[in-house]
Coordinates of C-alpha atoms in Angstrom, one line a residue:
Chain V
X1 CA -17.7 -17.5 -18.1
X2 CA -19.2 -18.4 -21.5
X3 CA -16.8 -20.5 -23.4
X4 CA -17.7 -19.8 -27.0
X5 CA -18.1 -16.0 -26.3
X6 CA -14.6 -15.8 -24.9
X7 CA -13.2 -17.9 -27.8
X8 CA -14.7 -15.8 -30.5
X9 CA -13.6 -12.5 -28.9
X10 CA -10.1 -13.8 -28.4
X11 CA -9.9 -14.8 -32.1
X12 CA -11.1 -11.4 -33.1
X13 CA -8.5 -9.8 -30.8
X14 CA -5.7 -11.7 -32.5
X15 CA -7.1 -10.7 -35.9
X16 CA -7.2 -7.1 -34.9
X17 CA -3.7 -7.2 -33.5
X18 CA -2.3 -8.7 -36.7
X19 CA -4.2 -6.2 -38.8
X20 CA -3.0 -3.3 -36.8
X21 CA 0.6 -4.3 -37.1
X22 CA 0.6 -5.2 -40.8
X23 CA -1.7 -2.6 -42.3
X24 CA 0.1 0.0 -44.5
X25 CA -2.1 2.9 -43.5
X26 CA -1.3 4.4 -40.1
X27 CA -4.7 5.9 -39.6
X28 CA -6.4 2.6 -40.2
X29 CA -3.9 0.9 -37.9
X30 CA -5.0 3.4 -35.2
X31 CA -8.6 2.8 -35.8
X32 CA -8.1 -1.0 -35.7
X33 CA -6.3 -0.6 -32.4
X34 CA -9.3 1.3 -31.1
X35 CA -11.5 -1.7 -32.1
X36 CA -9.0 -4.0 -30.5
X37 CA -9.3 -2.0 -27.2
X38 CA -13.1 -2.1 -27.4
X39 CA -13.1 -5.9 -27.8
X40 CA -10.6 -6.1 -24.9
X41 CA -13.1 -4.1 -22.8
X42 CA -15.9 -6.5 -23.8
X43 CA -13.8 -9.5 -22.8
X44 CA -12.9 -8.0 -19.4
X45 CA -16.5 -7.3 -18.7
X46 CA -17.2 -10.9 -19.3
X47 CA -14.4 -11.9 -17.0
X48 CA -16.0 -9.8 -14.2
X49 CA -13.4 -7.0 -14.3
X50 CA -15.9 -4.2 -14.8
X51 CA -13.7 -1.4 -13.5
X52 CA -10.8 -2.4 -15.7
X53 CA -13.1 -2.7 -18.7
X54 CA -14.6 0.7 -18.0
X55 CA -11.1 2.2 -17.9
X56 CA -10.1 0.5 -21.1
X57 CA -13.2 1.6 -22.9
X58 CA -12.6 5.2 -21.9
X59 CA -8.8 5.2 -22.3
X60 CA -7.9 2.6 -24.9
X61 CA -10.8 2.9 -27.3
X62 CA -11.3 6.6 -26.7
X63 CA -8.6 9.0 -25.7
X64 CA -5.5 7.1 -26.9
X65 CA -7.1 6.8 -30.4
X66 CA -7.4 10.5 -30.5
X67 CA -3.7 10.9 -29.6
X68 CA -2.8 8.4 -32.3
X69 CA -4.9 10.2 -35.0
X70 CA -3.3 13.6 -33.9
X71 CA 0.2 12.2 -34.5
X72 CA -0.7 10.5 -37.8
X73 CA -2.4 13.8 -39.0
X74 CA 0.8 15.8 -38.4
X75 CA 3.2 13.2 -39.9
X76 CA 2.3 10.7 -42.6
X77 CA -0.8 8.7 -43.4
X78 CA 1.1 5.7 -44.8
X79 CA 4.3 3.9 -43.9
X80 CA 7.0 4.4 -46.5
X81 CA 8.4 1.3 -48.3
X82 CA 11.8 0.3 -47.2
X83 CA 14.6 1.4 -49.5
X84 CA 16.7 -1.6 -48.9
X85 CA 15.8 -4.9 -47.2
X86 CA 16.8 -5.5 -43.6
X87 CA 16.0 -9.1 -43.6
X88 CA 18.7 -9.7 -41.0
X89 CA 17.1 -7.4 -38.4
X90 CA 13.6 -8.8 -39.2
X91 CA 14.9 -12.3 -38.7
X92 CA 16.6 -11.4 -35.4
X93 CA 13.4 -9.8 -34.2
X94 CA 11.4 -12.8 -35.2
X95 CA 13.9 -15.1 -33.5
X96 CA 13.8 -13.1 -30.2
X97 CA 10.0 -13.1 -30.4
X98 CA 9.8 -16.8 -31.0
X99 CA 12.3 -17.6 -28.1
X100 CA 10.3 -15.5 -25.7
X101 CA 7.0 -16.9 -26.9
X102 CA 8.3 -20.5 -26.6
X103 CA 9.5 -19.8 -23.1
X104 CA 6.2 -18.3 -22.1
X105 CA 4.3 -21.3 -23.5
X106 CA 6.6 -23.7 -21.7
X107 CA 5.8 -21.8 -18.5
X108 CA 2.1 -21.7 -19.3
X109 CA 1.8 -25.5 -18.7
X110 CA 2.4 -24.8 -15.0
X111 CA -0.2 -22.1 -14.7
X112 CA -3.6 -22.9 -13.1
X113 CA -6.4 -23.5 -15.6
X114 CA -8.7 -20.6 -16.5
X115 CA -11.1 -19.4 -13.8
X116 CA -10.0 -21.9 -11.2
X117 CA -11.3 -20.6 -7.8
X118 CA -8.5 -22.3 -5.9
X119 CA -5.6 -20.8 -7.9
X120 CA -2.8 -19.3 -5.8
X121 CA -3.5 -15.7 -6.8
X122 CA -7.0 -15.9 -5.2
X123 CA -5.9 -17.5 -2.0
X124 CA -3.2 -15.2 -0.4
X125 CA -4.4 -11.7 0.4
X126 CA -7.3 -11.2 -1.9
X127 CA -9.9 -13.0 0.3
X128 CA -9.1 -10.6 3.1
X129 CA -10.0 -7.6 1.0
X130 CA -13.3 -9.2 -0.1
X131 CA -14.3 -10.2 3.5
X132 CA -13.3 -7.1 5.3
X133 CA -14.0 -4.2 3.0
X134 CA -17.4 -3.4 4.5
X135 CA -16.2 -3.7 8.0
X136 CA -13.0 -1.6 7.4
X137 CA -14.2 1.0 5.0
X138 CA -18.0 0.7 4.3
X139 CA -17.3 0.6 0.6
X140 CA -19.0 -2.2 -1.3
X141 CA -16.9 -1.9 -4.5
X142 CA -13.8 -3.8 -3.5
X143 CA -11.8 -2.5 -6.3
X144 CA -12.2 1.1 -5.1
X145 CA -11.4 0.2 -1.5
X146 CA -8.2 -1.7 -2.5
X147 CA -7.3 1.1 -4.9
X148 CA -7.7 4.1 -2.6
X149 CA -7.2 2.6 0.8
X150 CA -5.5 -0.8 1.2
X151 CA -3.1 0.0 -1.6
X152 CA -3.3 3.8 -1.5
X153 CA 0.5 4.1 -1.8
X154 CA 0.5 2.4 -5.2
X155 CA -2.3 4.6 -6.5
X156 CA -0.6 7.8 -5.3
X157 CA 2.6 7.0 -7.2
X158 CA 0.7 5.9 -10.3
X159 CA -1.0 9.3 -10.2
X160 CA 2.5 10.8 -9.9
X161 CA 3.6 8.8 -12.9
X162 CA 0.8 10.2 -15.0
X163 CA 1.6 13.7 -13.8
X164 CA 5.2 13.1 -14.8
X165 CA 4.2 11.8 -18.2
X166 CA 2.0 14.9 -18.8
X167 CA 4.9 17.2 -17.9
X168 CA 7.3 15.2 -20.1
X169 CA 4.9 15.5 -23.1
X170 CA 4.6 19.2 -22.4
X171 CA 8.4 19.6 -22.1
X172 CA 9.1 17.7 -25.3
X173 CA 6.5 19.3 -27.5
X174 CA 5.6 22.8 -26.3
X175 CA 6.9 25.5 -28.6
X176 CA 6.5 29.2 -27.7
X177 CA 5.9 31.8 -30.3
X178 CA 4.2 31.5 -33.7
X179 CA 4.4 28.7 -36.2
X180 CA 6.7 29.4 -39.1
X181 CA 4.1 28.0 -41.5
X182 CA 0.8 29.2 -40.0
X183 CA -1.2 28.0 -42.9
X184 CA -0.8 24.3 -43.3
X185 CA -0.6 23.1 -46.8
X186 CA -1.9 19.9 -48.3
X187 CA 0.4 17.7 -50.4
X188 CA -0.4 19.6 -53.6
X189 CA 0.3 22.9 -52.1
X190 CA -3.1 24.3 -51.3
X191 CA -3.8 25.7 -47.8
X192 CA -6.0 23.5 -45.7
X193 CA -9.3 25.0 -45.0
X194 CA -10.7 24.5 -41.5
X195 CA -13.4 21.9 -41.8
X196 CA -16.2 22.9 -39.4
X197 CA -19.3 20.9 -39.5
X198 CA -22.4 22.5 -38.1
X199 CA -23.9 19.1 -37.3
X200 CA -20.8 18.0 -35.4
X201 CA -20.6 21.3 -33.5
X202 CA -24.3 21.2 -32.5
X203 CA -24.1 17.6 -31.4
X204 CA -21.0 18.3 -29.4
X205 CA -22.6 21.3 -27.8
X206 CA -25.5 19.2 -26.6
X207 CA -23.4 16.2 -25.5
X208 CA -20.6 18.0 -23.6
X209 CA -22.6 19.0 -20.5
X210 CA -24.0 15.4 -20.2
X211 CA -20.6 13.9 -20.6
X212 CA -19.2 16.1 -17.8
X213 CA -22.2 15.4 -15.5
X214 CA -21.7 11.7 -16.2
X215 CA -17.9 12.1 -15.4
X216 CA -18.8 13.6 -12.0
X217 CA -21.3 10.8 -11.4
X218 CA -18.6 8.2 -12.2
X219 CA -16.2 9.9 -9.7
X220 CA -18.8 10.4 -7.0
X221 CA -20.4 7.0 -7.3
X222 CA -17.2 4.9 -7.6
X223 CA -17.8 3.6 -4.1
X224 CA -20.9 1.7 -5.1
X225 CA -20.6 1.0 -8.8
X226 CA -17.8 0.6 -11.4
X227 CA -15.9 3.8 -11.8
X228 CA -13.7 6.1 -9.8
X229 CA -11.2 8.8 -10.1
X230 CA -9.3 7.4 -13.1
X231 CA -12.4 6.7 -15.3
X232 CA -14.2 9.9 -14.3
X233 CA -11.0 11.9 -14.9
X234 CA -10.5 10.4 -18.4
X235 CA -14.2 11.1 -19.3
X236 CA -14.0 14.6 -18.0
X237 CA -10.8 15.1 -20.1
X238 CA -12.5 13.5 -23.1
X239 CA -15.3 16.1 -23.0
X240 CA -12.8 18.9 -23.5
X241 CA -11.1 16.8 -26.2
X242 CA -14.5 16.6 -27.9
X243 CA -14.8 20.4 -27.8
X244 CA -11.3 20.6 -29.4
X245 CA -12.3 18.1 -32.1
X246 CA -15.6 19.8 -33.0
X247 CA -14.4 23.4 -32.7
X248 CA -10.7 24.1 -32.4
X249 CA -7.9 24.4 -29.9
X250 CA -8.7 28.0 -29.1
X251 CA -12.1 27.1 -27.9
X252 CA -10.6 24.6 -25.5
X253 CA -7.9 27.0 -24.3
X254 CA -10.5 29.7 -23.6
X255 CA -12.1 27.3 -21.1
X256 CA -9.1 25.3 -20.0
X257 CA -6.1 27.5 -20.3
X258 CA -2.5 26.2 -20.1
X259 CA -1.6 27.6 -16.7
X260 CA -4.9 26.3 -15.3
X261 CA -4.2 22.8 -16.7
X262 CA -0.7 22.7 -15.1
X263 CA -2.2 24.0 -11.8
X264 CA -5.0 21.5 -11.8
X265 CA -2.7 18.6 -12.6
X266 CA -0.5 19.5 -9.7
X267 CA -3.4 20.2 -7.4
X268 CA -4.8 16.8 -7.9
X269 CA -1.6 15.0 -6.9
X270 CA -1.2 17.5 -4.0
X271 CA -4.7 16.8 -2.8
X272 CA -4.0 13.1 -2.7
X273 CA -0.7 13.5 -0.9
X274 CA -2.2 16.3 1.3
X275 CA -4.8 13.9 2.7
X276 CA -2.0 11.5 3.5
X277 CA 0.0 14.2 5.2
X278 CA -3.1 15.3 7.2
X279 CA -3.3 11.7 8.5
X280 CA 0.3 12.0 9.6
X281 CA -0.3 15.4 11.3
X282 CA -3.1 13.9 13.3
X283 CA -0.7 11.2 14.5
X284 CA -1.4 8.1 12.3
X285 CA 0.5 6.7 9.4
X286 CA 0.7 8.2 6.0
X287 CA -2.7 7.6 4.2
X288 CA -4.2 5.9 7.3
X289 CA -7.5 7.7 6.8
X290 CA -9.3 6.3 9.9
X291 CA -7.7 9.1 12.1
X292 CA -9.5 11.7 10.1
X293 CA -12.7 11.1 12.0
X294 CA -11.3 13.5 14.6
X295 CA -11.5 16.4 12.2
X296 CA -14.5 15.4 10.0
X297 CA -17.6 16.1 12.2
X298 CA -19.9 13.3 13.1
X299 CA -18.0 10.4 11.5
X300 CA -16.8 7.1 12.8
X301 CA -13.3 5.9 11.7
X302 CA -14.9 3.6 9.1
X303 CA -16.9 6.4 7.5
X304 CA -13.9 8.7 7.7
X305 CA -12.1 6.1 5.5
X306 CA -15.0 6.2 3.0
X307 CA -15.0 10.0 2.8
X308 CA -11.2 10.3 2.6
X309 CA -11.3 7.8 -0.3
X310 CA -13.7 10.1 -2.1
X311 CA -11.3 13.0 -1.6
X312 CA -8.5 10.9 -2.9
X313 CA -10.5 9.9 -6.0
X314 CA -11.4 13.5 -6.6
X315 CA -7.7 14.4 -6.6
X316 CA -7.0 11.6 -9.0
X317 CA -9.8 12.7 -11.3
X318 CA -8.6 16.4 -11.4
X319 CA -5.0 15.3 -12.2
X320 CA -6.0 12.8 -14.8
X321 CA -8.4 15.1 -16.7
X322 CA -5.9 17.9 -16.7
X323 CA -3.2 15.7 -18.1
X324 CA -5.4 14.2 -20.8
X325 CA -6.4 17.7 -22.0
X326 CA -2.8 18.8 -21.9
X327 CA -1.5 15.9 -23.9
X328 CA -4.2 16.3 -26.4
X329 CA -3.6 20.1 -26.9
X330 CA 0.1 19.5 -27.3
X331 CA -0.1 16.6 -29.8
X332 CA -2.9 18.1 -31.8
X333 CA -1.2 21.5 -32.3
X334 CA 2.4 20.2 -32.4
X335 CA 3.0 22.3 -29.3
X336 CA 2.1 25.6 -30.7
X337 CA -1.3 25.8 -29.2
X338 CA -2.7 27.7 -32.1
X339 CA -4.7 25.3 -34.2
X340 CA -5.7 21.7 -33.8
X341 CA -6.9 18.9 -36.0
Chain W
X1 CA -2.4 -32.4 -25.3
X2 CA -5.6 -32.0 -23.3
X3 CA -3.9 -29.7 -20.9
X4 CA -2.7 -27.6 -23.8
X5 CA -6.2 -27.2 -25.1
X6 CA -7.6 -26.5 -21.7
X7 CA -5.2 -23.6 -21.3
X8 CA -5.8 -22.1 -24.8
X9 CA -6.2 -18.7 -23.1
X10 CA -2.5 -18.6 -22.3
X11 CA -1.7 -19.5 -25.9
X12 CA -3.7 -16.5 -27.1
X13 CA -2.2 -14.1 -24.6
X14 CA 1.3 -15.3 -25.6
X15 CA 0.4 -14.8 -29.3
X16 CA -0.7 -11.2 -28.6
X17 CA 2.4 -10.6 -26.6
X18 CA 4.6 -11.9 -29.5
X19 CA 2.8 -9.7 -32.0
X20 CA 3.5 -6.7 -29.9
X21 CA 7.1 -7.6 -29.3
X22 CA 7.7 -8.3 -32.9
X23 CA 6.3 -4.9 -33.9
X24 CA 8.5 -3.2 -31.4
X25 CA 11.6 -5.0 -32.5
X26 CA 11.3 -5.3 -36.3
X27 CA 8.9 -2.7 -37.6
X28 CA 10.5 0.3 -39.2
X29 CA 7.9 3.0 -38.5
X30 CA 7.8 4.6 -35.1
X31 CA 4.0 4.8 -34.9
X32 CA 3.9 1.0 -35.6
X33 CA 6.4 0.5 -32.8
X34 CA 4.1 2.5 -30.5
X35 CA 1.1 0.4 -31.6
X36 CA 3.2 -2.7 -30.8
X37 CA 3.9 -1.4 -27.4
X38 CA 0.2 -0.9 -26.8
X39 CA -0.6 -4.4 -27.9
X40 CA 2.2 -5.8 -25.6
X41 CA 0.8 -3.9 -22.7
X42 CA -2.8 -5.1 -23.2
X43 CA -1.5 -8.7 -23.5
X44 CA 0.2 -8.4 -20.1
X45 CA -3.0 -6.8 -18.6
X46 CA -5.3 -9.5 -20.0
X47 CA -3.0 -12.1 -18.5
X48 CA -3.4 -10.5 -15.1
X49 CA -7.1 -10.0 -15.4
X50 CA -7.7 -13.6 -16.4
X51 CA -5.8 -14.7 -13.3
X52 CA -8.4 -12.9 -11.3
X53 CA -11.3 -14.7 -13.0
X54 CA -13.3 -17.3 -11.1
X55 CA -15.8 -19.8 -12.3
X56 CA -19.3 -19.0 -11.2
X57 CA -18.3 -15.8 -9.4
X58 CA -19.7 -12.3 -10.0
X59 CA -18.2 -8.8 -10.2
X60 CA -16.3 -7.6 -7.1
X61 CA -19.0 -5.2 -5.9
X62 CA -20.5 -6.6 -2.7
X63 CA -24.3 -7.0 -2.4
X64 CA -25.7 -4.8 0.3
X65 CA -25.8 -7.2 3.2
X66 CA -24.1 -5.9 6.3
X67 CA -25.1 -8.7 8.6
X68 CA -24.2 -11.8 6.6
X69 CA -20.6 -12.9 6.3
X70 CA -19.2 -12.4 2.8
X71 CA -18.2 -15.5 1.0
X72 CA -15.1 -15.1 -1.0
X73 CA -15.9 -17.7 -3.7
X74 CA -18.9 -15.6 -4.9
X75 CA -16.7 -12.7 -6.0
X76 CA -14.0 -12.3 -8.6
X77 CA -10.5 -11.6 -7.2
X78 CA -10.3 -7.8 -7.1
X79 CA -6.6 -7.5 -6.6
X80 CA -5.4 -8.0 -10.2
X81 CA -8.1 -5.5 -11.3
X82 CA -6.7 -2.8 -9.1
X83 CA -3.2 -3.3 -10.3
X84 CA -4.3 -3.4 -14.0
X85 CA -6.6 -0.4 -13.7
X86 CA -3.8 1.9 -12.8
X87 CA -1.6 0.1 -15.4
X88 CA -4.1 1.1 -18.1
X89 CA -4.0 4.7 -17.2
X90 CA -0.3 4.7 -17.0
X91 CA -0.2 3.0 -20.4
X92 CA -2.1 5.9 -22.0
X93 CA 0.3 8.3 -20.3
X94 CA 3.3 6.4 -21.7
X95 CA 1.5 6.3 -25.1
X96 CA 1.2 10.1 -24.9
X97 CA 4.9 10.5 -24.1
X98 CA 5.9 8.0 -26.9
X99 CA 3.7 9.8 -29.5
X100 CA 5.0 13.2 -28.4
X101 CA 8.6 12.0 -28.9
X102 CA 7.6 10.6 -32.3
X103 CA 6.1 13.9 -33.3
X104 CA 9.2 15.8 -32.1
X105 CA 11.4 13.4 -34.1
X106 CA 9.3 14.1 -37.2
X107 CA 9.7 17.8 -36.7
X108 CA 13.5 17.3 -36.5
X109 CA 14.1 14.7 -39.2
X110 CA 11.0 15.0 -41.4
X111 CA 10.4 11.2 -41.3
X112 CA 9.1 8.5 -38.9
X113 CA 11.0 5.6 -40.6
X114 CA 13.7 4.3 -38.3
X115 CA 16.4 3.6 -41.0
X116 CA 16.0 7.0 -42.5
X117 CA 16.5 8.7 -39.1
X118 CA 19.6 6.5 -38.5
X119 CA 20.9 7.5 -42.0
X120 CA 20.4 11.2 -41.2
X121 CA 22.1 10.8 -37.8
X122 CA 25.1 9.1 -39.4
X123 CA 25.2 11.8 -42.0
X124 CA 24.6 9.6 -45.0

């Protein structure tokens, strides 16, 4: 913990938050939010939460900014001025915010001070995870072992939530058939020409294989270093999003078609649940991986847990990457899947 | 007063949370509301992550030492990290859903301003 470093980043965070809320341009608000997420990732790294920071850098600063830009691109660049004042609503909102903030600050005086090793949250069940993860699962990254094994139920249903969100975005936006105005027009009536930059395309072409290799490394090496299924899945999805940004939606769909995306998203969740069911079939509890040593050749129950966690992470990565690509294609093409940003 | 300054981190988390909540309640533009939701979520997440921090501890990846007993005070509390890691990925999923709905509303009403949408619904 470095006091002045934390303080400066926290101040910059607050500045970014205010700027994102009060800027008139929606595109700039999205970009400021991206900077906000990146600062947040920096702060979390400094607090020792490397896995969380990794996720935020991939998700908050990367993919969600692209979604935001896609929506701003298809709607309006600037907020419209109010036609008539709604001071009453603003004041009520401010009042509710102030009441909630005041109550939170009142409660904050009872919280333990920052980075106190003897605070209640660090005393109850967390020491068990740190002390026993090597003995139980042979996985040194405690975050991975808690995520995929000790609290595997949580993670399975989080993955289901993401699957549901992807399906909802698909159901809300997807339009079959052709767009009524296939040639988009700018505000002064001229058709938009597709801007393809040879530099961007070449760079993307070179980078994409490395990004995908790195994504696979992040998934496979999550047991020993920061990373895992969620981060690797988002990076894998981001590589396809990069293709979509540099080329167009058709290029992505040729490699990652719509039925394939839906199939992969479901396969990922099914792989996770299937490993759980396999444990039940062998006579243990749901997601109790130790029993899998009976079917995995040459493994002790401890190593069986480690291997099953890798399987679960792969399932998560498949599902998350498919959902990210699906949400991008739907928001970038307004559901028509014909042309993107 | 000293306790208040010692706990300045909670002040800043609360401030971030208030910014997000105000944007969700009082902003007129739907994209601004979504941005507010994002800020609100990160404020909650940073609160959890900072609960897991420990003075003088390192990241929760154990050194390779199978024989020695692991000392808990040397590692940051991993539990809040796990809970928040999944929360971040869920937050991008909810962001995707919120933005999809905003895009759909724009297709239907041609605007993202809340009061204009309300006017159109009421037939004004």
